[in-house]
Coordinates of C-alpha atoms in Angstrom, one line a residue:
M1321 CA 145.5 95.2 107.0
S1322 CA 144.2 92.8 104.5
E1323 CA 143.3 90.1 107.0
K1324 CA 140.8 92.6 108.7
S1325 CA 138.7 92.8 105.6
K1326 CA 138.3 89.1 105.6
I1327 CA 136.8 89.0 109.2
T1328 CA 133.0 89.3 109.6
F1329 CA 131.3 89.7 112.8
V1330 CA 128.2 87.7 113.8
D1331 CA 126.6 88.5 117.1
T1332 CA 125.3 85.2 118.4
S1333 CA 123.9 86.6 121.6
P1334 CA 120.3 85.3 122.4
E1335 CA 118.8 88.7 122.3
V1336 CA 120.0 89.3 118.7
K1337 CA 119.0 85.9 117.6
K1338 CA 115.5 86.2 119.0
A1339 CA 115.1 89.7 117.4
M1340 CA 116.2 88.4 114.1
A1341 CA 114.1 85.4 114.2
G1342 CA 111.1 87.4 115.3
L1343 CA 111.4 89.8 112.4
A1344 CA 112.1 87.2 109.9
K1345 CA 109.0 85.3 111.0
S1346 CA 106.8 88.6 110.9
A1347 CA 108.0 89.2 107.3
L1348 CA 107.0 85.6 106.4
R1349 CA 103.6 86.0 108.1
A1350 CA 102.9 89.2 106.3
S1351 CA 103.6 87.3 102.9
G1352 CA 101.5 84.4 104.1
K1353 CA 98.6 86.7 104.6
V1354 CA 98.9 88.1 101.0
I1355 CA 99.1 84.3 99.7
R1356 CA 96.1 83.2 101.6
K1357 CA 93.9 86.1 100.4
H1358 CA 94.9 85.3 96.6
V1359 CA 94.4 81.4 97.2
R1360 CA 90.8 82.0 98.8
D1361 CA 90.0 84.3 95.7
D1362 CA 91.3 81.5 93.3
V1363 CA 89.5 78.6 94.8
P1364 CA 86.7 77.4 92.4
L1365 CA 83.3 78.5 93.5
R1366 CA 81.8 74.8 93.7
T1367 CA 84.1 74.3 96.7
K1368 CA 83.0 76.8 99.1
R1369 CA 84.2 75.3 102.2
I1370 CA 87.7 74.7 100.9
K1371 CA 88.4 78.2 101.9
N1372 CA 88.2 77.0 105.6
H1373 CA 91.2 74.7 105.0
I1374 CA 93.6 77.3 103.6
A1375 CA 96.5 77.9 105.9
S1376 CA 100.2 79.1 106.3
W1377 CA 102.6 78.4 109.1
V1378 CA 105.9 79.9 109.9
F1379 CA 108.7 78.3 112.0
I1380 CA 112.5 78.1 112.6
D1381 CA 114.0 75.0 111.1
R1382 CA 115.8 73.3 113.8
K1383 CA 118.6 71.8 111.7
T1384 CA 119.5 75.0 109.7
G1385 CA 118.0 77.7 111.9
Q1386 CA 116.5 79.4 108.8
P1387 CA 112.9 80.8 109.1
Q1388 CA 110.5 79.0 106.8
M1389 CA 106.9 79.2 105.7
Q1390 CA 104.7 76.5 104.5
I1391 CA 101.5 77.1 102.6
G1392 CA 98.9 74.3 102.6
F1393 CA 95.6 72.9 103.6
Y1394 CA 94.4 72.0 107.1
G1395 CA 92.8 68.6 107.6
W1396 CA 89.2 68.3 108.3
Q1397 CA 89.9 67.8 112.0
R1398 CA 91.8 70.9 112.5
V1399 CA 89.2 72.9 110.7
R1400 CA 86.5 71.7 113.0
K1401 CA 88.6 72.3 116.0
R1402 CA 88.9 76.0 114.8
G1403 CA 85.1 76.1 114.8
K1404 CA 84.5 76.1 111.0
Q1405 CA 82.8 73.8 108.6
P1406 CA 85.1 71.3 106.9
S1407 CA 84.8 70.5 103.4
H1408 CA 83.3 67.0 102.5
S1409 CA 86.1 66.5 99.8
S1410 CA 89.9 66.6 100.3
P1411 CA 91.6 70.0 99.4
W1412 CA 94.4 68.1 98.0
W1413 CA 92.0 66.4 95.3
I1414 CA 91.3 70.0 94.1
E1415 CA 95.0 71.1 94.0
Q1416 CA 96.4 67.8 92.3
G1417 CA 93.2 66.4 90.6
T1418 CA 92.1 62.7 90.6
K1419 CA 92.2 60.1 88.0
P1420 CA 89.1 58.2 86.8
H1421 CA 88.3 55.4 89.2
L1422 CA 85.7 53.1 90.5
I1423 CA 84.1 53.7 93.8
H1424 CA 82.9 50.8 95.7
S1425 CA 80.1 51.0 98.2
S1426 CA 79.7 48.6 101.2
K1427 CA 76.1 49.7 101.4
T1428 CA 73.8 48.9 98.5
M1429 CA 70.3 50.5 98.3
Y1430 CA 67.4 48.8 96.5
D1431 CA 64.4 50.3 95.0
K1432 CA 61.7 47.9 95.6
S1433 CA 59.2 49.2 93.2
T1434 CA 61.6 48.7 90.2
A1435 CA 63.9 46.0 91.7
T1436 CA 66.9 48.5 90.9
K1437 CA 70.1 48.2 92.8
Y1438 CA 71.9 51.6 93.4
G1439 CA 75.1 52.7 95.0
H1440 CA 77.0 49.4 94.6
N1441 CA 79.8 50.7 92.1
V1442 CA 80.1 54.2 90.8
N1443 CA 82.4 55.1 88.1
H1444 CA 84.0 58.5 89.0
P1445 CA 85.2 60.4 85.9
G1446 CA 88.3 62.0 87.6
Q1447 CA 88.9 65.7 88.2
A1448 CA 91.4 67.9 86.5
A1449 CA 94.1 69.6 88.7
T1450 CA 93.6 73.3 89.4
H1451 CA 97.0 74.0 91.2
V1452 CA 95.5 76.9 93.3
L1453 CA 98.2 77.1 95.8
R1454 CA 101.1 77.0 93.3
N1455 CA 99.5 79.4 90.7
S1456 CA 98.8 81.9 93.6
V1457 CA 102.3 82.0 94.7
Y1458 CA 103.8 82.3 91.2
N1459 CA 101.5 84.8 89.9
N1460 CA 101.7 87.1 92.9
I1461 CA 105.3 87.1 93.7
S1462 CA 105.8 91.0 93.5
E1463 CA 103.0 91.3 95.9
I1464 CA 104.5 88.7 98.3
K1465 CA 107.9 90.5 98.2
A1466 CA 106.3 94.0 98.8
A1467 CA 104.7 92.6 101.9
Q1468 CA 108.1 91.3 103.3
E1469 CA 110.0 94.6 102.5
E1470 CA 108.9 96.5 105.7
Y1471 CA 110.3 93.6 107.9
L1472 CA 113.4 93.1 105.9
K1473 CA 114.3 96.9 106.4
L1474 CA 113.8 96.3 110.1
L1475 CA 116.0 93.2 109.9
S1476 CA 118.7 95.1 108.0
G1477 CA 118.4 97.8 110.8
E1478 CA 119.2 95.1 113.4
I1479 CA 122.1 93.8 111.6
E1480 CA 123.6 97.3 111.3
K1481 CA 122.9 98.0 115.0
A1482 CA 124.9 94.7 115.8
K1483 CA 127.8 95.9 113.4
S1484 CA 127.8 99.2 115.2
K1485 CA 128.9 97.8 118.3
I1486 CA 132.2 96.7 116.7
D1487 CA 135.1 99.1 117.0
D1488 CA 136.9 99.2 113.6
E1489 CA 139.9 101.2 114.8
D1490 CA 143.4 99.5 114.5
Y1491 CA 145.1 99.0 117.8
E1492 CA 148.8 98.5 118.1
E1493 CA 150.0 96.4 121.1
D1494 CA 153.6 96.8 122.3
D1495 CA 155.1 94.3 124.4

C-alpha cells in the first residue's frame, strides 16, 4: 500500500502535548543556563552589576506552538524586585554601544571660590559595542547543543512511545 507510507500519525492528546512541551522547555532551559554562564564571564569587569541583569526565559509561542528561548537583560526594576543591585547604566548600552552625544543637566553646580560652573553640559565620547550576548551564543554553540542533547533524547523517546501505540498491520474488510 503506497498510501499507507504517506500517512503520519500525530498524537494530539493533552498528555502528549504537555510532556513534549515540558521536555522541549527543559532542553531550552539547560542551554540557557550554559549561555548565561558564558555571558557573565564575558561581561567587561568595569560593569560588575550588569551580571545581575542577564536573563533567559523560555515559553511556548501561542501562534505557532513552538517552544522558544529568549536571552536578554532584565530592567533595573526587575533586578531590584529579585533582591539584587541594579546597574547604574543600561545593559543595552554595553551590548549595542552609544554614539558621542551631549548630556544636558537641569541642575548646574557652582564653585563660589573660583566662580566656575559645573555640570551644565557634558560631552560624552560614546562607547564601542561589545556584543556580549551575540558573541556568547555564537562562540559556544557546541556547548549549547550538548546541553540540549539529553532532553532531546527523552523527547525522541516520547515520540517513539506515541508511534508505538499505532498498529501497523494491514486489515482487510469484507462487506
